[in-house]
CSV table of C-alpha atoms in Angstrom, one decimal:
chain,number,residue,atom,x,y,z
A,963,UNK,CA,-1.3,13.9,15.9
A,964,UNK,CA,-1.5,10.7,14.0
A,965,UNK,CA,1.1,7.7,14.3
A,966,UNK,CA,2.1,8.8,10.3
A,967,UNK,CA,3.0,12.0,11.7
A,968,UNK,CA,4.9,10.9,14.3
A,969,UNK,CA,7.2,8.4,11.6
A,970,UNK,CA,7.5,11.6,9.1
A,971,UNK,CA,8.5,13.8,12.6
A,972,UNK,CA,11.4,11.3,13.6
A,973,UNK,CA,12.5,10.7,9.9
A,974,UNK,CA,12.8,14.5,9.4
A,975,UNK,CA,14.7,14.1,13.3
A,976,UNK,CA,17.0,11.3,12.1
A,977,UNK,CA,17.9,13.1,8.5
A,978,UNK,CA,18.5,16.3,10.4
A,979,UNK,CA,20.3,14.4,13.1
A,980,UNK,CA,22.8,13.5,10.2
A,981,UNK,CA,23.2,16.8,8.6
A,982,UNK,CA,24.1,18.3,11.4
A,983,UNK,CA,21.3,21.5,11.1
A,984,UNK,CA,20.8,22.4,14.8
A,985,UNK,CA,18.0,24.9,14.1
A,986,UNK,CA,15.5,22.7,12.2
A,987,UNK,CA,16.0,19.8,14.3
A,988,UNK,CA,15.2,21.8,17.6
A,989,UNK,CA,11.7,22.9,15.5
A,990,UNK,CA,11.2,19.2,14.7
A,991,UNK,CA,11.7,18.3,18.4
A,992,UNK,CA,9.1,21.1,19.5
A,993,UNK,CA,6.7,19.4,17.2
A,994,UNK,CA,7.4,16.1,18.4
A,995,UNK,CA,6.9,17.5,22.3
A,996,UNK,CA,3.9,19.2,21.4
A,997,UNK,CA,2.1,16.3,19.9
A,998,UNK,CA,3.1,14.3,22.4
A,999,UNK,CA,1.8,16.9,25.0
A,1000,UNK,CA,-1.8,17.2,23.4
A,1001,UNK,CA,-2.2,13.4,23.5
A,1002,UNK,CA,-1.4,13.0,27.2
A,1003,UNK,CA,-3.4,15.8,27.8
A,1004,UNK,CA,-6.4,14.5,26.2
A,1005,UNK,CA,-5.7,11.2,27.6
A,1006,UNK,CA,-5.7,12.5,31.0
A,1007,UNK,CA,-9.2,14.5,30.2
A,1008,UNK,CA,-10.5,11.2,29.6
A,1009,UNK,CA,-11.0,11.8,26.2
A,1010,UNK,CA,-9.1,10.0,22.9
A,1011,UNK,CA,-7.8,11.6,19.7
A,1012,UNK,CA,-9.6,11.1,16.4
A,1013,UNK,CA,-8.2,8.3,15.2
A,1014,UNK,CA,-7.2,8.2,11.7
A,1015,UNK,CA,-9.5,7.1,9.0
A,1016,UNK,CA,-5.6,5.8,7.0
A,1017,UNK,CA,-5.4,3.4,10.3
A,1018,UNK,CA,-8.9,2.9,11.1
A,1019,UNK,CA,-10.5,2.1,7.5
A,1020,UNK,CA,-8.0,0.7,4.9
A,1021,UNK,CA,-9.0,-1.4,2.4
A,1022,UNK,CA,-6.2,-3.8,1.3
A,1023,UNK,CA,-3.8,-1.6,-1.0
A,1024,UNK,CA,-6.7,0.7,-1.2
A,1025,UNK,CA,-6.8,4.2,0.5
A,1026,UNK,CA,-10.2,5.6,1.5
A,1027,UNK,CA,-10.2,9.3,1.5
A,1028,UNK,CA,-13.2,10.8,3.9
A,1029,UNK,CA,-15.5,12.1,1.5
A,1030,UNK,CA,-15.6,8.4,-0.4
A,1031,UNK,CA,-16.2,6.9,3.3
A,1032,UNK,CA,-19.0,9.0,3.2
A,1033,UNK,CA,-20.1,8.2,0.1
A,1034,UNK,CA,-20.3,4.7,0.9
A,1035,UNK,CA,-22.2,5.2,4.3
A,1036,UNK,CA,-24.9,7.1,2.4
A,1037,UNK,CA,-25.3,4.0,0.0
A,1038,UNK,CA,-25.1,1.7,2.7
A,1039,UNK,CA,-28.2,3.6,4.1
A,1040,UNK,CA,-30.1,3.6,0.8
A,1041,UNK,CA,-29.3,-0.5,0.3
A,1042,UNK,CA,-29.3,-1.3,4.5
A,1043,UNK,CA,-33.1,-3.1,4.0
A,1044,UNK,CA,-31.6,-5.5,1.1
A,1045,UNK,CA,-28.5,-6.1,3.3
A,1046,UNK,CA,-30.6,-7.5,5.9
A,1047,UNK,CA,-33.2,-8.7,3.7
A,1048,UNK,CA,-33.5,-12.6,3.8
A,1049,UNK,CA,-35.0,-12.6,0.4
A,1050,UNK,CA,-32.4,-10.8,-1.7
A,1051,UNK,CA,-28.4,-12.3,-1.3
A,1052,UNK,CA,-26.2,-9.8,0.2
A,1053,UNK,CA,-23.6,-10.0,-2.8
A,1054,UNK,CA,-26.1,-8.6,-4.8
A,1055,UNK,CA,-26.6,-5.7,-2.6
A,1056,UNK,CA,-23.2,-5.1,-2.3
A,1057,UNK,CA,-22.8,-4.9,-6.0
A,1058,UNK,CA,-25.3,-2.4,-6.0
A,1059,UNK,CA,-23.4,-0.1,-3.4
A,1060,UNK,CA,-20.3,-1.0,-5.8
A,1061,UNK,CA,-22.1,-0.1,-8.8
A,1062,UNK,CA,-23.5,3.4,-7.6
A,1063,UNK,CA,-20.0,4.1,-5.5
A,1064,UNK,CA,-17.8,3.4,-8.5
A,1065,UNK,CA,-18.5,6.7,-10.0
A,1066,UNK,CA,-17.6,8.9,-6.9
A,1067,UNK,CA,-14.2,7.1,-7.1
A,1068,UNK,CA,-11.2,9.0,-8.8
A,1069,UNK,CA,-8.7,6.2,-8.5
A,1070,UNK,CA,-8.0,2.7,-9.4
A,1071,UNK,CA,-8.3,-0.5,-7.6
A,1072,UNK,CA,-12.0,-0.3,-6.0
A,1073,UNK,CA,-13.1,-3.8,-6.6
A,1074,UNK,CA,-16.7,-5.1,-4.6
A,1075,UNK,CA,-14.4,-7.1,-2.4
A,1076,UNK,CA,-12.9,-4.3,-1.1
A,1077,UNK,CA,-16.2,-2.4,-0.4
A,1078,UNK,CA,-17.7,-5.5,1.3
A,1079,UNK,CA,-14.4,-5.5,3.7
A,1080,UNK,CA,-14.9,-1.7,3.8
A,1081,UNK,CA,-18.1,-1.8,5.6
A,1082,UNK,CA,-17.3,-4.5,8.0
A,1083,UNK,CA,-14.2,-3.1,9.2
A,1084,UNK,CA,-16.8,0.1,10.0
A,1085,UNK,CA,-19.0,-2.3,11.6
A,1086,UNK,CA,-16.6,-4.5,13.2
A,1087,UNK,CA,-14.3,-1.2,14.5
A,1088,UNK,CA,-17.7,0.7,15.9
A,1089,UNK,CA,-19.0,-2.8,17.5
A,1090,UNK,CA,-15.4,-2.5,19.6
A,1091,UNK,CA,-16.2,0.8,20.5
A,1092,UNK,CA,-19.6,0.0,22.2
A,1093,UNK,CA,-18.2,-2.6,23.8
A,1094,UNK,CA,-15.1,-0.8,25.1
A,1095,UNK,CA,-17.5,2.2,25.9
A,1096,UNK,CA,-19.9,0.0,27.9
A,1097,UNK,CA,-16.7,-2.0,29.6
A,1098,UNK,CA,-14.8,1.6,30.9
A,1099,UNK,CA,-16.9,4.1,30.6
A,1100,UNK,CA,-14.7,6.2,28.1
A,1101,UNK,CA,-16.5,7.2,24.9
A,1102,UNK,CA,-14.8,6.9,22.0
A,1103,UNK,CA,-15.6,9.6,18.9
A,1104,UNK,CA,-14.6,9.2,15.0
A,1105,UNK,CA,-15.9,11.0,11.7
A,1106,UNK,CA,-18.7,9.1,11.0
A,1107,UNK,CA,-19.2,8.4,14.6
A,1108,UNK,CA,-22.8,9.3,14.4
A,1109,UNK,CA,-24.0,8.2,10.6
A,1110,UNK,CA,-22.7,4.5,11.8
A,1111,UNK,CA,-24.1,4.6,15.1
A,1112,UNK,CA,-27.9,5.3,13.4
A,1113,UNK,CA,-27.3,2.2,11.0
A,1114,UNK,CA,-26.1,0.1,14.2
A,1115,UNK,CA,-28.9,1.2,15.9
A,1116,UNK,CA,-31.4,0.1,12.9
A,1117,UNK,CA,-29.5,-2.9,12.9
A,1118,UNK,CA,-30.4,-4.1,16.5
A,1119,UNK,CA,-33.5,-2.7,15.7
A,1120,UNK,CA,-34.6,-4.9,12.9
A,1121,UNK,CA,-32.9,-7.6,14.6
A,1122,UNK,CA,-34.9,-7.6,17.7
A,1123,UNK,CA,-38.3,-7.1,14.8
A,1124,UNK,CA,-37.2,-9.9,13.5
A,1125,UNK,CA,-37.6,-12.4,16.4
A,1126,UNK,CA,-40.7,-13.9,17.1
A,1127,UNK,CA,-42.5,-12.0,19.5
A,1128,UNK,CA,-46.2,-13.0,18.9
A,1129,UNK,CA,-48.3,-14.9,21.9
A,1130,UNK,CA,-50.7,-16.2,19.4
A,1131,UNK,CA,-47.7,-18.9,18.0
A,1132,UNK,CA,-46.8,-19.7,21.6
A,1133,UNK,CA,-50.1,-20.1,22.9
A,1134,UNK,CA,-50.9,-23.4,23.9
A,1135,UNK,CA,-54.2,-25.1,22.2
A,1136,UNK,CA,-57.4,-25.6,24.4
A,1137,UNK,CA,-55.9,-23.1,26.9
A,1138,UNK,CA,-58.3,-22.0,30.1
A,1139,UNK,CA,-58.9,-18.5,30.6
A,1140,UNK,CA,-59.3,-17.3,34.2
A,1141,UNK,CA,-61.6,-14.1,35.0
A,1142,UNK,CA,-58.9,-12.6,36.9
A,1143,UNK,CA,-56.0,-12.9,34.5
A,1144,UNK,CA,-55.1,-9.9,32.3
A,1145,UNK,CA,-52.9,-10.0,29.4
A,1146,UNK,CA,-50.8,-7.4,28.3
A,1147,UNK,CA,-52.5,-5.0,30.5
A,1148,UNK,CA,-56.3,-6.1,29.4
A,1149,UNK,CA,-58.5,-8.1,31.5
A,1150,UNK,CA,-59.7,-11.2,30.1
A,1151,UNK,CA,-63.4,-12.0,30.7
A,1152,UNK,CA,-64.6,-15.0,31.7
A,1153,UNK,CA,-66.0,-18.0,29.1
A,1154,UNK,CA,-68.5,-20.2,29.7
A,1155,UNK,CA,-69.5,-22.9,27.5
A,1156,UNK,CA,-72.4,-21.1,26.0
A,1157,UNK,CA,-70.5,-18.0,24.5
A,1158,UNK,CA,-67.2,-20.0,23.9
A,1159,UNK,CA,-66.7,-19.3,19.9
A,1160,UNK,CA,-68.0,-15.9,20.5
A,1161,UNK,CA,-66.0,-14.8,23.6
A,1162,UNK,CA,-62.8,-16.6,22.1
A,1163,UNK,CA,-63.1,-14.5,18.5
A,1164,UNK,CA,-63.6,-11.1,20.5
A,1165,UNK,CA,-60.6,-12.0,23.0
A,1166,UNK,CA,-58.4,-12.6,19.4
A,1167,UNK,CA,-59.9,-9.5,18.0
A,1168,UNK,CA,-59.1,-7.3,20.9
A,1169,UNK,CA,-55.8,-9.1,21.2
A,1170,UNK,CA,-54.7,-8.1,17.8
A,1171,UNK,CA,-56.1,-4.3,18.5
A,1172,UNK,CA,-53.7,-4.6,21.8
A,1173,UNK,CA,-51.0,-5.9,19.9
A,1174,UNK,CA,-50.7,-3.2,17.3
A,1175,UNK,CA,-51.3,-0.7,19.5
A,1176,UNK,CA,-48.1,-2.2,21.4
A,1177,UNK,CA,-46.2,-2.5,18.5
A,1178,UNK,CA,-47.1,1.1,17.6
A,1179,UNK,CA,-46.1,2.5,21.2
A,1180,UNK,CA,-42.3,0.2,20.9
A,1181,UNK,CA,-42.0,2.3,17.6
A,1182,UNK,CA,-42.4,5.4,19.8
A,1183,UNK,CA,-40.4,4.4,22.2
A,1184,UNK,CA,-37.5,3.1,19.9
A,1185,UNK,CA,-37.7,6.2,18.1
A,1186,UNK,CA,-37.7,8.6,21.0
A,1187,UNK,CA,-35.0,6.3,22.3
A,1188,UNK,CA,-32.9,7.1,18.8
A,1189,UNK,CA,-33.9,10.9,18.9
A,1190,UNK,CA,-32.3,10.9,22.6
A,1191,UNK,CA,-29.2,9.3,21.0
A,1192,UNK,CA,-28.7,11.5,19.0
A,1193,UNK,CA,-29.2,14.0,21.3
A,1194,UNK,CA,-26.7,12.3,23.9
A,1195,UNK,CA,-24.4,12.2,21.0
A,1196,UNK,CA,-24.5,15.6,20.7
A,1197,UNK,CA,-24.1,16.6,24.3
A,1198,UNK,CA,-21.0,14.2,24.2
A,1199,UNK,CA,-19.5,16.2,21.5
A,1200,UNK,CA,-20.2,19.8,23.5
A,1201,UNK,CA,-19.2,17.7,26.7
A,1202,UNK,CA,-16.2,16.6,24.6
A,1203,UNK,CA,-15.2,20.4,23.3
A,1204,UNK,CA,-14.2,21.9,27.3
A,1205,UNK,CA,-12.0,18.5,27.7
A,1206,UNK,CA,-9.8,19.3,24.1
A,1207,UNK,CA,-9.8,22.9,24.8
A,1208,UNK,CA,-8.8,22.5,28.3
A,1209,UNK,CA,-6.0,19.8,26.8
A,1210,UNK,CA,-5.2,22.7,23.7
A,1211,UNK,CA,-5.0,25.1,26.4
A,1212,UNK,CA,-2.7,22.7,28.8
A,1213,UNK,CA,-0.2,21.8,25.8
A,1214,UNK,CA,0.3,25.7,24.6
A,1215,UNK,CA,1.3,26.0,28.1
A,1216,UNK,CA,3.4,23.4,28.3
A,1217,UNK,CA,4.6,24.6,24.5
A,1218,UNK,CA,5.0,28.6,26.0
A,1219,UNK,CA,7.0,26.9,29.0
A,1220,UNK,CA,9.7,24.8,27.1
A,1221,UNK,CA,9.4,27.6,24.3
A,1222,UNK,CA,10.7,30.0,27.0
A,1223,UNK,CA,13.2,26.9,28.2
A,1224,UNK,CA,14.5,26.8,24.4
A,1225,UNK,CA,14.8,30.8,24.3
A,1226,UNK,CA,16.8,30.6,27.5
A,1227,UNK,CA,19.3,27.6,26.2
A,1228,UNK,CA,19.4,29.5,23.0
A,1229,UNK,CA,20.8,32.8,24.4
A,1230,UNK,CA,22.9,30.9,27.0
A,1231,UNK,CA,24.2,29.3,23.7
A,1232,UNK,CA,24.8,32.5,21.8
A,1233,UNK,CA,26.3,34.3,25.7
A,1234,UNK,CA,29.2,31.4,25.4
A,1235,UNK,CA,29.5,31.6,21.4
A,1236,UNK,CA,30.0,35.6,22.0
A,1237,UNK,CA,32.7,34.7,24.5
A,1238,UNK,CA,34.4,32.3,22.1
A,1239,UNK,CA,34.3,34.8,19.2
A,1240,UNK,CA,36.0,37.4,21.7
A,1241,UNK,CA,38.5,34.6,22.5
A,1242,UNK,CA,38.8,34.0,19.1
A,1243,UNK,CA,39.2,37.8,18.3
A,1244,UNK,CA,41.6,38.5,20.7
A,1245,UNK,CA,44.0,35.5,19.6
A,1246,UNK,CA,43.4,36.4,16.4
A,1247,UNK,CA,44.7,40.2,17.2
A,1248,UNK,CA,48.2,38.7,18.9
A,1249,UNK,CA,48.2,36.5,15.8
A,1250,UNK,CA,48.2,39.5,13.9
A,1251,UNK,CA,50.3,41.5,15.4
A,1252,UNK,CA,53.1,38.8,15.6
A,1253,UNK,CA,52.4,38.3,11.9
A,1254,UNK,CA,52.9,42.1,11.3
A,1255,UNK,CA,56.1,41.8,13.6
A,1256,UNK,CA,57.6,39.3,11.5
A,1257,UNK,CA,57.0,41.1,8.0
A,1258,UNK,CA,58.6,44.0,9.7
A,1259,UNK,CA,61.7,41.9,10.4
A,1260,UNK,CA,61.6,40.8,7.3
A,1261,UNK,CA,61.4,43.8,5.1
A,1262,UNK,CA,64.2,45.0,7.5
A,1263,UNK,CA,66.2,41.9,6.5
A,1264,UNK,CA,65.1,42.5,3.1
A,1265,UNK,CA,66.7,46.2,2.8
A,1266,UNK,CA,69.7,45.4,4.9
A,1267,UNK,CA,70.2,42.7,1.7
A,1268,UNK,CA,69.4,45.2,-0.7
A,1269,UNK,CA,72.3,47.7,0.7
A,1270,UNK,CA,74.5,44.5,1.1
A,1271,UNK,CA,74.2,44.0,-2.2
A,1272,UNK,CA,74.4,47.6,-3.4
A,1273,UNK,CA,78.0,47.3,-1.2
A,1274,UNK,CA,78.9,44.4,-3.5
A,1275,UNK,CA,78.6,45.9,-6.7
A,1276,UNK,CA,80.6,49.2,-5.1
A,1277,UNK,CA,83.4,47.1,-4.6
A,1278,UNK,CA,83.0,45.1,-7.3
A,1279,UNK,CA,83.5,48.6,-9.4
A,1280,UNK,CA,86.3,49.3,-7.0
A,1281,UNK,CA,88.5,46.4,-7.9
A,1282,UNK,CA,87.7,47.1,-11.6
A,1283,UNK,CA,89.3,50.6,-10.9
A,1284,UNK,CA,92.3,49.2,-8.9
A,1285,UNK,CA,93.0,46.6,-11.4
A,1286,UNK,CA,92.9,49.3,-14.3
A,1287,UNK,CA,95.4,51.1,-12.1
A,1288,UNK,CA,97.8,48.6,-11.6
A,1289,UNK,CA,98.1,48.1,-15.5
A,1290,UNK,CA,98.7,51.3,-15.9
A,1291,UNK,CA,101.9,51.2,-13.2
A,1292,UNK,CA,102.8,48.2,-15.3
A,1293,UNK,CA,102.8,50.5,-18.2
A,1294,UNK,CA,105.1,53.4,-16.4
A,1295,UNK,CA,107.2,50.9,-14.9
A,1296,UNK,CA,108.1,49.0,-18.6
A,1297,UNK,CA,107.9,53.6,-20.0
A,1298,UNK,CA,110.3,54.5,-17.3
A,1299,UNK,CA,112.6,50.7,-17.8
A,1300,UNK,CA,113.1,52.0,-21.7
A,1301,UNK,CA,113.7,55.7,-20.5
A,1302,UNK,CA,116.3,54.5,-18.5
A,1303,UNK,CA,118.2,52.0,-20.7
A,1304,UNK,CA,118.1,55.2,-23.5
A,1305,UNK,CA,119.5,57.7,-20.7
A,1306,UNK,CA,122.8,54.7,-20.5
A,1307,UNK,CA,123.2,54.5,-24.2
A,1308,UNK,CA,122.9,58.4,-24.7
A,1309,UNK,CA,125.7,58.4,-21.4
A,1310,UNK,CA,127.8,55.7,-23.2
A,1311,UNK,CA,127.8,57.6,-26.3
A,1312,UNK,CA,128.4,61.2,-24.2
A,1313,UNK,CA,131.6,58.7,-22.2
A,1314,UNK,CA,133.1,58.0,-25.7
A,1315,UNK,CA,133.4,60.8,-27.1
């Protein structure tokens, strides 16, 4: 997994840690562990993970997608002789590549300088990979390795053929040939004073033919080396696949073990949560029972208060009745007093008579 994915996972982890979502946080941590295990297993097996193109080959303020990089390599291969020619300016060759590449770009910002820097970055990166491979013996690989390797070999081949290799230019004038000497695997005959001019001309034609045959053999040998390099690259790919499969298998085993540990932790958490829920249930039941008892007591108090109110109302009624009886008794007393006064008057009148 690449560095951008690691950064995204770290950002998600920080956000989920702030939000408190434990399930999503555990998933993100699991993804981080898987990526770390795959990277560690690949490093232990002697392989390197595929580097992302956004980190390897990025122009300034311009993102190179893999299809666009493929088109760039195709056009560089097309105009490669112009890039290596001394008669044509490299800026003109880059301009032709830019004009060819521009219709295939679906985003703004592509310039001639970005195209040039892109190819230089690819070439420098591939050269560093070859140097580290020769120094450490560990092969690193990326998506466009074979295409860039072919161009790189072509560049080395053109560079070697461009160097002066002719023996005639370096041959000093007035050389004396020995009858036992050899040149490029061809024995040189003895030259006497009588046959000097003719033998020298024949010798030069023979040397030219030998040099042409040597050049053809060198070309065939270089072609065989190029094919052998392609086969070795394919062989490296085939050898890389079992290592990657072993690394993936090891990472999957570690992932399964981590998943089992995570499941065990989740089971323990659920058991502890169930225990706490049971304790909370018993506590809530006790609280509910206490509340019910309290409500019963309150209902009893309320019923007794209702009865007291009824008794108080009855007492008020009785008090009213008693007051009425008192008034009636007073009236009776007044009537009795009048009756007594009348009786006294009657008695007095009777006595007078």
